[in-house]
CSV table of C-alpha atoms in Angstrom, one decimal:
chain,number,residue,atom,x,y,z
A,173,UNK,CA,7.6,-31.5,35.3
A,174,UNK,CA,5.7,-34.5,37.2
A,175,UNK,CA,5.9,-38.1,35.6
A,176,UNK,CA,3.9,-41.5,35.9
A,177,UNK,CA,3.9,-44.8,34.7
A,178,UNK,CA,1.0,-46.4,32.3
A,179,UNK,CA,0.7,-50.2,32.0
A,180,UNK,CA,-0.1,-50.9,28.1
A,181,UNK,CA,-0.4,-54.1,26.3
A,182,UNK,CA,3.0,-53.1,25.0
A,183,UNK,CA,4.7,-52.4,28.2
A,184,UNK,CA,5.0,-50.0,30.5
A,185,UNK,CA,5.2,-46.1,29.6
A,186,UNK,CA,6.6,-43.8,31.5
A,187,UNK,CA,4.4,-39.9,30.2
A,188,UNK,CA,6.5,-36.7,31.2
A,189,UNK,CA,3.9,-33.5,31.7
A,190,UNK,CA,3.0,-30.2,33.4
A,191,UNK,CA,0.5,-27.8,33.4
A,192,UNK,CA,-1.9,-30.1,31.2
A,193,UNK,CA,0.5,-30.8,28.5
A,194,UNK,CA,2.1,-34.1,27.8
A,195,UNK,CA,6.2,-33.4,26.9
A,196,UNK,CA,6.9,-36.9,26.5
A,197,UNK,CA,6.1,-40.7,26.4
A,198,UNK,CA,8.6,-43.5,26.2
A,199,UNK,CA,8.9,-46.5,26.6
A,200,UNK,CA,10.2,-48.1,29.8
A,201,UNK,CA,12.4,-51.6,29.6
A,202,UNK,CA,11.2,-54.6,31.5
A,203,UNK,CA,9.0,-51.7,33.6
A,204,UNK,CA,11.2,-50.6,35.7
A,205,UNK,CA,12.7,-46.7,35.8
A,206,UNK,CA,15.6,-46.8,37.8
A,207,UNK,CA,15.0,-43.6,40.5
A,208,UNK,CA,11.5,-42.7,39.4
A,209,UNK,CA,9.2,-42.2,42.0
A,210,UNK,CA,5.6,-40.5,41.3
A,211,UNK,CA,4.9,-37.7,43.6
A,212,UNK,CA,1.0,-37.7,43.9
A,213,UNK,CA,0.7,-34.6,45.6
A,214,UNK,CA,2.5,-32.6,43.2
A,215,UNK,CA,0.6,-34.3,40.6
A,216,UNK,CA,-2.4,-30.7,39.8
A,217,UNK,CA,-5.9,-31.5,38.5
A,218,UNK,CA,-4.7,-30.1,35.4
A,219,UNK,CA,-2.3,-32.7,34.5
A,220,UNK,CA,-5.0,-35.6,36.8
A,221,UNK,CA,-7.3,-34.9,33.4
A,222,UNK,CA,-4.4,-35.0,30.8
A,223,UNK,CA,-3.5,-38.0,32.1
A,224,UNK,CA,-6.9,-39.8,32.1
A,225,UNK,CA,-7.3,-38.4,28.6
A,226,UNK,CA,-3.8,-39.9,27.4
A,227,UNK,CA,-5.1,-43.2,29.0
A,228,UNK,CA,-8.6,-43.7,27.6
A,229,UNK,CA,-6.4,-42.8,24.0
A,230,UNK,CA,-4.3,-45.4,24.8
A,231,UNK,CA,-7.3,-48.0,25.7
A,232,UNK,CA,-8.7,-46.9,22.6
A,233,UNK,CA,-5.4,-47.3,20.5
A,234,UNK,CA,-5.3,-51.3,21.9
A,235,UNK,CA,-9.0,-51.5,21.0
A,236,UNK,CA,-9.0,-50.3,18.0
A,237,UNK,CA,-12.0,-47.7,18.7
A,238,UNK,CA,-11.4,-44.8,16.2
A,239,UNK,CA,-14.0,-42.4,17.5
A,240,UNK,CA,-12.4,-41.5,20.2
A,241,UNK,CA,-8.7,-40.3,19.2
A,242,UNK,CA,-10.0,-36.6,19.1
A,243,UNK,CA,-9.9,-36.7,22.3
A,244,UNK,CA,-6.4,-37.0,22.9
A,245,UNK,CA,-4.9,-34.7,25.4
A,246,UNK,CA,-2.7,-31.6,24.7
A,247,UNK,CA,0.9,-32.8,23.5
A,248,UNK,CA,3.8,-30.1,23.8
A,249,UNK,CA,6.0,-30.3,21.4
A,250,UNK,CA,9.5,-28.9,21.1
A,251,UNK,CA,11.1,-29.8,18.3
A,252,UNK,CA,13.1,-28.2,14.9
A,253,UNK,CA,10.7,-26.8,12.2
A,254,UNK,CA,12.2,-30.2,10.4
A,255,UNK,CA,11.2,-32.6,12.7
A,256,UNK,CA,7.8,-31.0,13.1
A,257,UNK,CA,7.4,-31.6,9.6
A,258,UNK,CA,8.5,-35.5,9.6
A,259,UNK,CA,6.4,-36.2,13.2
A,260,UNK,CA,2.7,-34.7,11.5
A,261,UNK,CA,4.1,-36.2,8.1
A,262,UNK,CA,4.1,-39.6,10.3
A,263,UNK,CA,0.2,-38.8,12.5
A,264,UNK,CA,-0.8,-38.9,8.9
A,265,UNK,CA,0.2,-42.6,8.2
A,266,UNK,CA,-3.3,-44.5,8.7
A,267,UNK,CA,-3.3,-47.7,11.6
A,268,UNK,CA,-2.8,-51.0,10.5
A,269,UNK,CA,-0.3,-49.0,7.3
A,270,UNK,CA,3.4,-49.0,6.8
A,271,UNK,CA,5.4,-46.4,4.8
A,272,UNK,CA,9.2,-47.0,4.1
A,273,UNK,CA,11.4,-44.1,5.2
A,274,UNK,CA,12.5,-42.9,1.5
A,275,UNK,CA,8.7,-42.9,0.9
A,276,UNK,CA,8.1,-40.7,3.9
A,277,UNK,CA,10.8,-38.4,3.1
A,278,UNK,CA,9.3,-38.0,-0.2
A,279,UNK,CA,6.2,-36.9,1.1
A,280,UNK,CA,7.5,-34.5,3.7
A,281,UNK,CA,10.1,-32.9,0.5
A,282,UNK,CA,6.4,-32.8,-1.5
A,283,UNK,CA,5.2,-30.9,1.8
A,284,UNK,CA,7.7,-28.3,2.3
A,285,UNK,CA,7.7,-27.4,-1.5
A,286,UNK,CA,4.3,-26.8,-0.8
A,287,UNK,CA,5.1,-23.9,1.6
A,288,UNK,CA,8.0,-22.5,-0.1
A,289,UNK,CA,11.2,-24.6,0.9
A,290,UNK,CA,13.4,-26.2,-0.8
A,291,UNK,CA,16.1,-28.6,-0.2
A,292,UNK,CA,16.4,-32.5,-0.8
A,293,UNK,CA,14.9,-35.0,2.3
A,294,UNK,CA,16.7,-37.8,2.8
A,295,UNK,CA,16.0,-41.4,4.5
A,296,UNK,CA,18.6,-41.0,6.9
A,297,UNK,CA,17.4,-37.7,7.9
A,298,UNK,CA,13.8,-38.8,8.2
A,299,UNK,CA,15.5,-41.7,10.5
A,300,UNK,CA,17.0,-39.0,12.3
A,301,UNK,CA,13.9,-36.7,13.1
A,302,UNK,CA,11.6,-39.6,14.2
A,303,UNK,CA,14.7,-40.7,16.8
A,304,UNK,CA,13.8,-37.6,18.7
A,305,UNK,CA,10.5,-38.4,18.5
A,306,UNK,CA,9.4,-37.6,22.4
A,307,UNK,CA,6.0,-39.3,22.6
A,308,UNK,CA,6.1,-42.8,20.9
A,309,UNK,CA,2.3,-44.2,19.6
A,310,UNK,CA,1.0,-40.8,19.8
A,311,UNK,CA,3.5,-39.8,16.9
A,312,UNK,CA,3.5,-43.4,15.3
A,313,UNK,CA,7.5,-44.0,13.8
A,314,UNK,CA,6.3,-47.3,14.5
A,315,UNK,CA,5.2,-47.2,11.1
A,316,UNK,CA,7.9,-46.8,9.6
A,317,UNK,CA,10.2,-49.4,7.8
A,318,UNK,CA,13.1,-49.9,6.3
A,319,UNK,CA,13.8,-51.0,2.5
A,320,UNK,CA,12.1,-54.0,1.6
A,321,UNK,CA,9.2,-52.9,4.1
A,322,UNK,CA,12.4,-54.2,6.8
A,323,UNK,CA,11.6,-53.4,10.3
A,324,UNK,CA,14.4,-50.9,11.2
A,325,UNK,CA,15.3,-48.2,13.6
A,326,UNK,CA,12.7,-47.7,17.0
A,327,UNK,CA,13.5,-46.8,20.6
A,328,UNK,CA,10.8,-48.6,21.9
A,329,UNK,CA,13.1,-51.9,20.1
A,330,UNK,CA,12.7,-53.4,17.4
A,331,UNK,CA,10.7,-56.4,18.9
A,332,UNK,CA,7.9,-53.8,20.1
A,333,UNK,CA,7.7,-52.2,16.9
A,334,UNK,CA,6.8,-55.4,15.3
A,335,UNK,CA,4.2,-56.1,18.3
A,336,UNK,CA,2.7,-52.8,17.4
A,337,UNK,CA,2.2,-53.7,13.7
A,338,UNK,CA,1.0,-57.0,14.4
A,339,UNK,CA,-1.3,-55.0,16.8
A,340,UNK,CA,-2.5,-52.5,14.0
A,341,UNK,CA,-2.8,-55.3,11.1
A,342,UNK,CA,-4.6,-57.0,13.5
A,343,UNK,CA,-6.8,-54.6,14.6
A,344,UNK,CA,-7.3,-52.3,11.4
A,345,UNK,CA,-6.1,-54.2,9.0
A,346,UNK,CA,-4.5,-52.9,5.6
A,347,UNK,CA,-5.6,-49.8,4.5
A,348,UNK,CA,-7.0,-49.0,7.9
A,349,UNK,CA,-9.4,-45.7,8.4
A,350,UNK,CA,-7.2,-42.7,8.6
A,351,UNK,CA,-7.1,-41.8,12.0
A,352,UNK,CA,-7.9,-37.7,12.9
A,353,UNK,CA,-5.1,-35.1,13.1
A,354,UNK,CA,-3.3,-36.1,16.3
A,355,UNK,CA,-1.5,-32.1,16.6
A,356,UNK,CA,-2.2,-28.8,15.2
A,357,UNK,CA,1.6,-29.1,13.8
C-alpha cells in the first residue's frame, strides 16, 4: 500500500492505493499527516496513472466539467453488502443536490426490495454506513443532511461539508446533471 498527498481547493487529501486501485481518500487536517512520508520509488507506473487519473477527476470535480468523471480511476472497495448499497445509493445523488438521510434510507430499502431483501433501513444506519465511507468526494456523503436539510455527520468536518455544497450549488446549481455511475457497485 503506497500513499500521497493531493492539494484540493478543499484541503489536502491524503489517497491510499496499490496495484492501480485507489483503497481510500481522506481528508487530512490543517495538511499535515503526522509520520507520512511518500516513498517515490516504491510508487509503480500502475498506481503513477491512477493517481493522475484521480487528480484530473478531482480538477474536474472543482470545475465543474462533467464530461470527464468517466474517467475516474479504479476504486477498491471493501465494504459490507450494506454499505455497498448506501455508498452507490449516494454516487447517484446528482452535484449541486442534497438528500436527507431518512430519504436516502428510503431509497436504498426501495433498492434492496428490488433484489429480494427485506428488512427496514434506518437514518442512523445510513449515518453509519457512509461513516466508513473510505474515499470522501468520490462517494459524495457530503450530500447528505440532516432533518431540516441540517448539515450533520462528515469526517471531513462539518465546516468542509458545507464548503463542498457551497462548491456544488455554486457550480451546478439545483437540480444539477446527474453525474455518470462512479463504481460498478
Amino acid at each position: 500500500m503506497t500513499a500521497a498527498l493531493i492539494d484540493t481547493l478543499f484541503g489536502v487529501m491524503k489517497v491510499e492505493f496499490s496495484e492501480g486501485s485507489i483503497s481510500a481518500l481522506r481528508f487530512v487536517e490543517d495538511g499535515v499527516d503526522e509520520g507520512f512520508q511518500m516513498d517515490r520509488a516504491a510508487v509503480s507506473q500502475e498506481d503513477a496513472v491512477t493517481i493522475a487519473g484521480l487528480i484530473k477527476w478531482i480538477r474536474a470535480y472543482e470545475k465543474g466539467e462533467r464530461d470527464t468523471l468517466d474517467e475516474l480511476p479504479f476504486i477498491s472497495l471493501t465494504g459490507t453488502p450494506f454499505q455497498m448499497a448506501v455508498w452507490k445509493a449516494t454516487t447517484e445523488i446528482p452535484p449541486g443536490e442534497t438528500m436527507t438521510y431518512g430519504e436516502l434510507a428510503r431509497a436504498v430499502e426501495d433498492n434492496l426490495r428490488r433484489v429480494g431483501r427485506r428488512g427496514r433501513v434506518t437514518p442512523r444506519s445510513i449515518g453509519t454506513a457512509l461513516s466508513k465511507n473510505p474515499v470522501l468526494l468520490l462517494i459524495p456523503c457530503h450530500r447528505i443532511v440532516g432533518v431540516g436539510h441540517r448539515l450533520t455527520g462528515y469526517s471531513g468536518g462539518i465546516e468542509r461539508k458545507a464548503q463542498l455544497l457551497e462548491h456544488e450549488q455554486k457550480i451546478y446549481g439545483k437540480n444539477g446533471e446527474s453525474a455518470p455511475s462512479l463504481f460498478g457497485i
